[in-house]
Short mmCIF file of C-alpha atoms and ligand atoms in Angstrom, two decimals:
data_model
loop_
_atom_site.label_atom_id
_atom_site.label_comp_id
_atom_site.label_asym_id
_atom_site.label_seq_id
_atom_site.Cartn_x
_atom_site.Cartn_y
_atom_site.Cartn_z
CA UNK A 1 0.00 0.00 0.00
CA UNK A 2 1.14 3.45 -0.63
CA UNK A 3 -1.11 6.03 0.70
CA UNK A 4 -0.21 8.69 2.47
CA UNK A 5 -0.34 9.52 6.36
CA UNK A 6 -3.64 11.93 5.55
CA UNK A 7 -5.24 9.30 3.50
CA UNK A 8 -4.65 6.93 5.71
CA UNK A 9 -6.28 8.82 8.67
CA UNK A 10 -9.36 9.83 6.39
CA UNK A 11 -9.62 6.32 5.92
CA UNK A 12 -9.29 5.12 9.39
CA UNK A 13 -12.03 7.72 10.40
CA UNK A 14 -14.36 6.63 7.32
CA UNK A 15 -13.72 3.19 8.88
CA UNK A 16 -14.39 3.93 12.26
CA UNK A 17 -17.82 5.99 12.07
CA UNK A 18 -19.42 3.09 9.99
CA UNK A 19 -18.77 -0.03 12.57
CA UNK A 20 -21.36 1.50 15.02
CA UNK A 21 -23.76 1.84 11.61
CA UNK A 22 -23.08 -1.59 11.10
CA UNK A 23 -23.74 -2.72 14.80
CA UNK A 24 -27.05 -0.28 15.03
CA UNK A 25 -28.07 -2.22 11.45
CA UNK A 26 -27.12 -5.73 13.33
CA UNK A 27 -29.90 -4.67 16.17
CA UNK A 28 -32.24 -3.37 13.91
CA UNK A 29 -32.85 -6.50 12.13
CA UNK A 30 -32.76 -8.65 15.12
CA UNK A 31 -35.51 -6.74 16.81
CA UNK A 32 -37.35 -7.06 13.57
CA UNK A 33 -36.89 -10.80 13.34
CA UNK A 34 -38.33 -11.18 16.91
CA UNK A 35 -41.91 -9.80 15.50
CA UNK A 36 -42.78 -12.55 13.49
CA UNK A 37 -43.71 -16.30 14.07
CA UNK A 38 -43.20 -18.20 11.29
CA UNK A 39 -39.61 -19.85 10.49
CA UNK A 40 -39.43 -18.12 7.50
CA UNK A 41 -39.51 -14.46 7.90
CA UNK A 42 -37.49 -15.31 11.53
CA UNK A 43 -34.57 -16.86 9.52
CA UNK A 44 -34.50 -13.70 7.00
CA UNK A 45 -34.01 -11.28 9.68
CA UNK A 46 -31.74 -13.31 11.51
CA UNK A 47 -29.65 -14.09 8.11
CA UNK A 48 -30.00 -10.46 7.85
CA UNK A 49 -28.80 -9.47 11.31
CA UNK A 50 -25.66 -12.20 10.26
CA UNK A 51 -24.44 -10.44 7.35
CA UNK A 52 -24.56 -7.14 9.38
CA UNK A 53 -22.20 -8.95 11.69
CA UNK A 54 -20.15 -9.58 9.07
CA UNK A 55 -19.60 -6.38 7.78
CA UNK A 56 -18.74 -5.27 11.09
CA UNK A 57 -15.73 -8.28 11.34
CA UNK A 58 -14.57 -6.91 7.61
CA UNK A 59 -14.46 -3.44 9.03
CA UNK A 60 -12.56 -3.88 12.34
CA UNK A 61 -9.99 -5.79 10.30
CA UNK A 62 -9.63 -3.37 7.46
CA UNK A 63 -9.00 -0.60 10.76
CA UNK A 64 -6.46 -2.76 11.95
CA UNK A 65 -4.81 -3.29 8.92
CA UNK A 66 -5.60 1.33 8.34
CA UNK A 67 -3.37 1.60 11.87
CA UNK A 68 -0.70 -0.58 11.63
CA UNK A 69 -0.03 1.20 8.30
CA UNK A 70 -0.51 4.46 10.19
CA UNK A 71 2.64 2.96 12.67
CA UNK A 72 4.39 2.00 10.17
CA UNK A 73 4.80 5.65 8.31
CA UNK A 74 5.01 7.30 11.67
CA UNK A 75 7.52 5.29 12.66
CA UNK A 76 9.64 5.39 9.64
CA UNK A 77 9.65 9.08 9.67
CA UNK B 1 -6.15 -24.54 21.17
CA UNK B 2 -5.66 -20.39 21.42
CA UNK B 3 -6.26 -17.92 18.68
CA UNK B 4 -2.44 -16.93 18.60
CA UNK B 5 -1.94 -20.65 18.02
CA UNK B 6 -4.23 -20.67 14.90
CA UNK B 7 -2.52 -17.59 13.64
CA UNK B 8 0.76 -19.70 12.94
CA UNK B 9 -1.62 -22.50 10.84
CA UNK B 10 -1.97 -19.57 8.32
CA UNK B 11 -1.27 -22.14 5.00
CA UNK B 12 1.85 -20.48 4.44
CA UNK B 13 5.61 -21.89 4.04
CA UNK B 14 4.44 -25.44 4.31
CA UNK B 15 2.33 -24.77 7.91
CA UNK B 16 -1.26 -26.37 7.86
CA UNK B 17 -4.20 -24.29 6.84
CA UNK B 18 -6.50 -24.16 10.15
CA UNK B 19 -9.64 -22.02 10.22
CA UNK B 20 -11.75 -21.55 12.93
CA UNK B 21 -15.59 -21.39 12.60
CA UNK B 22 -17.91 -21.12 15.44
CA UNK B 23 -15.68 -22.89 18.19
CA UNK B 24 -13.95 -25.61 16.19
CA UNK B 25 -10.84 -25.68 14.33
CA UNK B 26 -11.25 -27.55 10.61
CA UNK B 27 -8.31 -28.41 8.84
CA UNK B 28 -8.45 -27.05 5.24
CA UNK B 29 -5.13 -27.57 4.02
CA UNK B 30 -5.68 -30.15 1.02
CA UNK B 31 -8.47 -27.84 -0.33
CA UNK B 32 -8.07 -26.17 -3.35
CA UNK B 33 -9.88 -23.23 -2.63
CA UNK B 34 -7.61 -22.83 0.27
CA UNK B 35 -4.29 -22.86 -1.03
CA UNK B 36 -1.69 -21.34 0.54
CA UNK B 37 -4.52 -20.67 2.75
CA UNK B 38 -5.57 -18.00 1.29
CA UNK B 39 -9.31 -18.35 -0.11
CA UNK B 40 -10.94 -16.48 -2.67
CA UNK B 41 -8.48 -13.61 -2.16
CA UNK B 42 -10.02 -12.34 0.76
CA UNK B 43 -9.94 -14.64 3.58
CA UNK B 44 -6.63 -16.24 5.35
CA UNK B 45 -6.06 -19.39 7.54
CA UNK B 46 -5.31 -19.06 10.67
CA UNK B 47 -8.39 -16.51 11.91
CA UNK B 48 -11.27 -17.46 13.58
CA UNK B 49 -14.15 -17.03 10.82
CA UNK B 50 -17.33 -17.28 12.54
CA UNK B 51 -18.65 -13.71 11.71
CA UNK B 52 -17.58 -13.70 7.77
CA UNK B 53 -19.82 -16.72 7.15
CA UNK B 54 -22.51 -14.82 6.76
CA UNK B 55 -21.05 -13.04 3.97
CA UNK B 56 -20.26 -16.44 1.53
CA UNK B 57 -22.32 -17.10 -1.06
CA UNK B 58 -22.78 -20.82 0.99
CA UNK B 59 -23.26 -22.30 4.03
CA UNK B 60 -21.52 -23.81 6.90
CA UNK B 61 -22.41 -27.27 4.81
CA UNK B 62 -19.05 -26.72 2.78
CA UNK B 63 -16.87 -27.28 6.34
CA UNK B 64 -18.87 -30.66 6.71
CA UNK B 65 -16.27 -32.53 4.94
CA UNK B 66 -12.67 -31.47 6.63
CA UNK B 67 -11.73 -32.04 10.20
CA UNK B 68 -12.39 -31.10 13.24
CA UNK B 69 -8.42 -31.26 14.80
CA UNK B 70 -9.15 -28.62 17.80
CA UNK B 71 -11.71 -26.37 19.61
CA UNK B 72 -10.75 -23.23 19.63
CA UNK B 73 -10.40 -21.28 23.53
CA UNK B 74 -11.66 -17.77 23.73
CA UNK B 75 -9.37 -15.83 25.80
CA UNK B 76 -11.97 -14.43 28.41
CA UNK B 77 -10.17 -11.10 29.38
CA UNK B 78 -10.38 -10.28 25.39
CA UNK B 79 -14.22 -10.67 24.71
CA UNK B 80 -15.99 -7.72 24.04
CA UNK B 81 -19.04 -8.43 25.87
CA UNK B 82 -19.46 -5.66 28.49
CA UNK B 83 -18.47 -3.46 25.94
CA UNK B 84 -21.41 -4.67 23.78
CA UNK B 85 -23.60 -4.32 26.73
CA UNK B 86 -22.74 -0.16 27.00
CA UNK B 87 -23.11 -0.73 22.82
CA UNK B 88 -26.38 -1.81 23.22
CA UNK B 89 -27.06 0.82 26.26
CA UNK B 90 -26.29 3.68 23.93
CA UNK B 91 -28.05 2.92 21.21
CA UNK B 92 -31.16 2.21 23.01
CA UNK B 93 -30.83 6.16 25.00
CA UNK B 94 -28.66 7.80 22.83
CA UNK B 95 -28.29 10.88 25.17
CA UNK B 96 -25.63 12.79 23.12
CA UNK B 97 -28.35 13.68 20.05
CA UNK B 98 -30.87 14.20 23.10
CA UNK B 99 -28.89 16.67 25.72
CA UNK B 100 -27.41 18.89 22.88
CA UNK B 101 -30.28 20.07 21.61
CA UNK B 102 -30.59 22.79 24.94
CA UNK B 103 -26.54 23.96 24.75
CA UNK B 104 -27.87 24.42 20.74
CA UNK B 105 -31.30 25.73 21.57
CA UNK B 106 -29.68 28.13 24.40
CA UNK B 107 -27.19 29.66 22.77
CA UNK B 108 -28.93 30.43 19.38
CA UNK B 109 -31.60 31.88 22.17
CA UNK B 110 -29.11 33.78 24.43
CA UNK B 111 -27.73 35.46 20.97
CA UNK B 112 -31.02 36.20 19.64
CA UNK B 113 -31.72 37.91 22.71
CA UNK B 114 -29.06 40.00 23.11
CA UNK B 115 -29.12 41.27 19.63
CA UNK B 116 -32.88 42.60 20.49
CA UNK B 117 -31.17 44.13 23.70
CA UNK B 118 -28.93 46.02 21.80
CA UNK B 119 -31.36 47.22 18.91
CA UNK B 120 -34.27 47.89 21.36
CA UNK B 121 -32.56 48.55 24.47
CA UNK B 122 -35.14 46.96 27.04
CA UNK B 123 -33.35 45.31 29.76
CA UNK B 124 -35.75 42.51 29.73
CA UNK B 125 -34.39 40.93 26.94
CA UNK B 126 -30.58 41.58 28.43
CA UNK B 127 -31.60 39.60 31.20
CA UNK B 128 -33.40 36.84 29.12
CA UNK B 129 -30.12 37.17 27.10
CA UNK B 130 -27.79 36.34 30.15
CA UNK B 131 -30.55 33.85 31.80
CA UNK B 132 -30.31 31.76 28.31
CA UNK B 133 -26.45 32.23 28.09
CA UNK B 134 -26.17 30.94 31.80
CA UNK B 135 -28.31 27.70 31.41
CA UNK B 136 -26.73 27.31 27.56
CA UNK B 137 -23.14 27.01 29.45
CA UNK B 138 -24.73 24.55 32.36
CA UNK B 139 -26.15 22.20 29.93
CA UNK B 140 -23.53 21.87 27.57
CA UNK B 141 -21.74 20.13 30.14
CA UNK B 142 -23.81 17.08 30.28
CA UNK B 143 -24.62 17.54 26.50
CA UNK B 144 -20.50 17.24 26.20
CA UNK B 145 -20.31 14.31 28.73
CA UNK B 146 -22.52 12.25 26.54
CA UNK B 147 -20.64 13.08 23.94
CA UNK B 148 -17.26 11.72 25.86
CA UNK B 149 -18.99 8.38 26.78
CA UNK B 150 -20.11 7.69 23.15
CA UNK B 151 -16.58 8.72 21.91
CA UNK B 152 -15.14 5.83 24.55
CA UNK B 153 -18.00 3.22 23.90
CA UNK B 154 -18.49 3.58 20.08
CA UNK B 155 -15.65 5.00 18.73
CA UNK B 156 -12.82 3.76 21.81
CA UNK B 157 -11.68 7.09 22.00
CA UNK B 158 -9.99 7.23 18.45
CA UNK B 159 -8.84 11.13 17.97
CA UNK B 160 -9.44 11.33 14.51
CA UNK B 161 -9.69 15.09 13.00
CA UNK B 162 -13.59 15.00 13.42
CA UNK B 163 -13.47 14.02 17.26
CA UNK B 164 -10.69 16.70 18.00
CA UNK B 165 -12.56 19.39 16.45
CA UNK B 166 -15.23 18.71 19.00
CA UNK B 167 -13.02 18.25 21.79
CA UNK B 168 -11.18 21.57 21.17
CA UNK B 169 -14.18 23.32 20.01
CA UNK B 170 -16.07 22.09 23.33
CA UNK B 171 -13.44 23.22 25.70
CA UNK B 172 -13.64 26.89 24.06
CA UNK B 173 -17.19 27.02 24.31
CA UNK B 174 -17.60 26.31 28.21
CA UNK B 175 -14.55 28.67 28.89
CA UNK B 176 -16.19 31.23 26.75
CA UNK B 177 -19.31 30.42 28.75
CA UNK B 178 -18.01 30.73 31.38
CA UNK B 179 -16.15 33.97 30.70
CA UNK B 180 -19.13 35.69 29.81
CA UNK B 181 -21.13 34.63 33.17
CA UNK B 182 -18.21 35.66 35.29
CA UNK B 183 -18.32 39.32 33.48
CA UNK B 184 -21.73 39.72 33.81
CA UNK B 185 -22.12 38.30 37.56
CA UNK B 186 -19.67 40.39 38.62
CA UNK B 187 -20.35 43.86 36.61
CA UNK B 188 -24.56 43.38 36.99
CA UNK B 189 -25.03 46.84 35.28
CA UNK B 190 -22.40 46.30 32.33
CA UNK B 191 -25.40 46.84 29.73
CA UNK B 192 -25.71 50.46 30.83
CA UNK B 193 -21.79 51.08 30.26
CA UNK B 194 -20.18 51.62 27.00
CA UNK B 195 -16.87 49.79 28.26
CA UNK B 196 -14.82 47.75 27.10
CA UNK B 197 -15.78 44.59 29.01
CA UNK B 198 -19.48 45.33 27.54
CA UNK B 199 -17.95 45.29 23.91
CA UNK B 200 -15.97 41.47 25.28
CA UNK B 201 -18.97 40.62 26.93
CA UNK B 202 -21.17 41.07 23.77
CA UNK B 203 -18.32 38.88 21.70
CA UNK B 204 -18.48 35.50 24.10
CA UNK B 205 -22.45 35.95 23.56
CA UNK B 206 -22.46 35.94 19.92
CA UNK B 207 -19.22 34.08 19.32
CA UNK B 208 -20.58 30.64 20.99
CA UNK B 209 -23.35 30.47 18.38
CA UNK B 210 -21.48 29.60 15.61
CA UNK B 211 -18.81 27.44 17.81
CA UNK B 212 -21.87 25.34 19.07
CA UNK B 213 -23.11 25.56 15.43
CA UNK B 214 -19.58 23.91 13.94
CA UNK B 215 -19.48 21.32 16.38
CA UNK B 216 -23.15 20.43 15.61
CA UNK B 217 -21.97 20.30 11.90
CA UNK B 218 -19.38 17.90 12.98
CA UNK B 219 -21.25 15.69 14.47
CA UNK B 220 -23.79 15.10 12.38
CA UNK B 221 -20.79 14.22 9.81
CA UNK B 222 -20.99 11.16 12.39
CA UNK B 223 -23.91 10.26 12.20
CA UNK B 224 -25.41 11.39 8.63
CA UNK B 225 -22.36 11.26 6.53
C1 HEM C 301 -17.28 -13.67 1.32
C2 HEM C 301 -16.43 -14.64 1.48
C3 HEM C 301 -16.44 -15.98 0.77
C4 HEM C 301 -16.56 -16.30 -0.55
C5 HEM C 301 -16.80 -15.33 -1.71
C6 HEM C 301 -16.44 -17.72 -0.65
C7 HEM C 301 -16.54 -18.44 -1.84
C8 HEM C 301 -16.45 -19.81 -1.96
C9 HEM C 301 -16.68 -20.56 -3.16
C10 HEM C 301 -17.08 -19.97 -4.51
C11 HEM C 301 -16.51 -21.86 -2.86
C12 HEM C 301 -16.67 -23.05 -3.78
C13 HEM C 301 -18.11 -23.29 -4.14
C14 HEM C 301 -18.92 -23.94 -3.06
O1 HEM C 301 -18.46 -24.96 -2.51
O2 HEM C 301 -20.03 -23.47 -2.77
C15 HEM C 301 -16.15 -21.95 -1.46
C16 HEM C 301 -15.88 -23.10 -0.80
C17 HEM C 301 -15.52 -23.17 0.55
N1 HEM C 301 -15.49 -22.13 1.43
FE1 HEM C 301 -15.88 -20.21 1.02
N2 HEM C 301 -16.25 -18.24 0.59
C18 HEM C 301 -16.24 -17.22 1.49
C19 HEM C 301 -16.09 -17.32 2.85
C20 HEM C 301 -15.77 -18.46 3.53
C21 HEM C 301 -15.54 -18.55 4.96
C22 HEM C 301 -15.66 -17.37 5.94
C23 HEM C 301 -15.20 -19.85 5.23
C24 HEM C 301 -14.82 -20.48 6.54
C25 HEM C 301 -15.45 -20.31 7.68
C26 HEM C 301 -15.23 -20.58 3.97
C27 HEM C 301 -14.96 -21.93 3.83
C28 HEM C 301 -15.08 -22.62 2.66
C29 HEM C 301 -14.81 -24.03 2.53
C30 HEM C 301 -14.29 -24.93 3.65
C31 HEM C 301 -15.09 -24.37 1.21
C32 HEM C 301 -14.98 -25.75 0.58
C33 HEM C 301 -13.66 -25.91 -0.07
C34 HEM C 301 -13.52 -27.26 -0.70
O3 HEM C 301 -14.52 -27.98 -0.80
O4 HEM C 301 -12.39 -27.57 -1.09
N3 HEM C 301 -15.59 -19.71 2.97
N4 HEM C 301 -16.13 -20.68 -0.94
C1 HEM C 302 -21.84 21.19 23.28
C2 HEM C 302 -21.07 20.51 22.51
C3 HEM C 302 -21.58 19.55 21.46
C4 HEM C 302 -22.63 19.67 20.60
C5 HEM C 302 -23.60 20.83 20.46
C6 HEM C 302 -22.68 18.47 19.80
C7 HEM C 302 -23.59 18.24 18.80
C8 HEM C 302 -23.70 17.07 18.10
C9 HEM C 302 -24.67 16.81 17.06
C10 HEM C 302 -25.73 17.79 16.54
C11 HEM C 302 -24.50 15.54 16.63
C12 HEM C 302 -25.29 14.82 15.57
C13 HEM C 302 -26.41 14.06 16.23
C14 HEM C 302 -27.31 13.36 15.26
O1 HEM C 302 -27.10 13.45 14.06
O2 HEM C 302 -28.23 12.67 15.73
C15 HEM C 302 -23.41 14.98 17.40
C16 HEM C 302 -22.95 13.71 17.28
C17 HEM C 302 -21.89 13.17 18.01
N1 HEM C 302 -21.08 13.87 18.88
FE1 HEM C 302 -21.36 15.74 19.56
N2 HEM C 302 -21.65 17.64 20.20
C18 HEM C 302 -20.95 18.27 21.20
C19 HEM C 302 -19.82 17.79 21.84
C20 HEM C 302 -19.27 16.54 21.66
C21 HEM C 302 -18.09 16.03 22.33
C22 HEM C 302 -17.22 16.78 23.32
C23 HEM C 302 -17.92 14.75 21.89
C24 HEM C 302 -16.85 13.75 22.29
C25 HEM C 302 -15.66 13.78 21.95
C26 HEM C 302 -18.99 14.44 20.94
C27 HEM C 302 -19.15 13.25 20.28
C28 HEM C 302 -20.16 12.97 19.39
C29 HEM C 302 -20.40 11.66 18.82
C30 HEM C 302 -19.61 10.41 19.11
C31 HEM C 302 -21.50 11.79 17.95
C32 HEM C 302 -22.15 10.69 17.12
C33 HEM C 302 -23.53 10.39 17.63
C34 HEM C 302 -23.51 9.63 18.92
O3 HEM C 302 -22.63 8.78 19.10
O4 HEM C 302 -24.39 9.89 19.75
N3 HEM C 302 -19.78 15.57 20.83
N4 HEM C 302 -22.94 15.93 18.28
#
């Protein structure tokens, strides 16, 4: 990678503002899924909910990958 | 075994290729969609996968086939869990977006005010001016306080530009607060005088508007952005 220190921190706070989005997603469709009945529309949400979850794991690695970058440059300068 | 064990079954330099998934620890290293453990340029051996499964276009069916060699042991002191619990707490009350509506409210009030003062005259709206300035300054303390405890629980204190602004910006607007209180408390008849503490007490009044305005406009690049 070869960004620079200020991309690098407009990145990491892109990255960091949208994990609570993806968390406040996560409980959105959960609560959803627990106002149905049948297995159907239960599994959707909760599939749903899953993915959500997943973003949030891609994110939190793609900000540690953002900050040990950051280190790196700061400490090479 | 331990997650920093799995990291060193990554696929790589002739080490096994061990992914976790939901507590167990498969063995993927003769597939070829794992090679070099490395799987559809995206995902690497040696990490616990549970939360990307979601994300595949299949199921947890495809692990069915490759073994089980381990369980994996989550490190207690390193779950997240009572952070999720203030997560969950904050999202549910939210009270930064509620408590900064009166600092906001108060100060857009307390300016208003005084600018009627000063084309008018009548003292009533001097006082209303200073009454609005005074609770403006008491409120944005809480309002600021919620900000500092969803800073710590969603955002684990990161000082990006965005959350400095605020932070500097916040500090200048209570000392100009309370600047502008202290003046006034302690020359009561200032508005009658032409001095120059009237002339610094009329600045703090109208500066904090658009302070309290700008850090507004940075935080809703939070949320709305
Ligand atoms: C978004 C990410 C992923 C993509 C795009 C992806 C894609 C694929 C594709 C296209 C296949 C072969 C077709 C199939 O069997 O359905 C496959 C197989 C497989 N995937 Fe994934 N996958 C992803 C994530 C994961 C994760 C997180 C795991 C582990 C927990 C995983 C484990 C496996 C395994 C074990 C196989 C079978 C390999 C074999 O039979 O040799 N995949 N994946
Ligand atoms: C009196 C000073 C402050 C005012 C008027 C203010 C105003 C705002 C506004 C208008 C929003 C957007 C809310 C929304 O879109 O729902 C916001 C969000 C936010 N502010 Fe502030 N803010 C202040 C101080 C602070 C401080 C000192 C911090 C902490 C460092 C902070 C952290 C946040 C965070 C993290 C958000 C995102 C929403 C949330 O997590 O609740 N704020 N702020």
């Amino acid at each position: 990678m070869d960004y620079t220190l200020e991309e690098l921190e407009e990145m990491k706070q892109i990255i960091l503002i949208a994990i609570p989005k993806e968390i406040s997603a996560r409980d959105f469709y959960l609560n959803a899924s627990k106002k149905f009945k049948t297995q159907e529309s239960i599994q959707l949400f909760l599939s749903l909910a899953e993915q959500e979850k997943g973003h949030e794991a891609s994110l939190r690695k793609i900000l540690k990958d953002i900050e040990e970058n950051i280190i790196k440059i700061k400490n090479s300068k | 075994m331990k997650l920093e064990e799995l990291s060193k079954h990554n696929g790589q330099n002739g080490e096994k290729a061990y992914v976790a998934y939901k507590g167990k620890v498969y063995d993927v290293t003769n597939s070829k969609r794992w090679q070099n453990g490395v799987h559809m340029a995206r995902h690497r051996a040696g990490e616990d996968l549970t939360d990307f499964l979601a994300l595949a276009p299949h199921t947890d069916e495809v692990l069915k086939s490759f073994e089980v060699v381990d369980t994996l042991e989550i490190d207690e002191s390193k779950t997240q869990s009572s952070k999720e619990t203030l997560i969950k707490f904050y999202q549910k009350f939210h009270p930064h977006p509620v408590l900064i509506h009166y600092p906001l409210g108060l100060f857009f009030f307390a300016a208003l005010m005084q600018l009627l003062f000063l084309l008018t005259s009548l003292s009533s709206f001097e006082l209303s001016a200073i009454y609005a300035f005074f609770v403006a300054t008491i409120m944005a303390i809480p309002a600021i306080s919620a900000g500092f405890l969803s800073w710590w629980i969603n955002y684990d204190k990161q000082t990006t530009k965005i959350f400095k602004n605020k932070i500097t910006f916040s500090i200048i607007l209570v000392l100009i607060g309370i600047t502008g209180i202290v003046i006034r408390v302690t020359n009561p008849d200032i508005s009658s005088t032409n001095s120059l503490a009237f002339i610094i007490y009329n600045v703090l009044i109208f500066a904090n508007l658009p302070i309290v305005l700008f850090i507004a406009y940075e935080g809703g690049k939070i949320t709305w952005a």
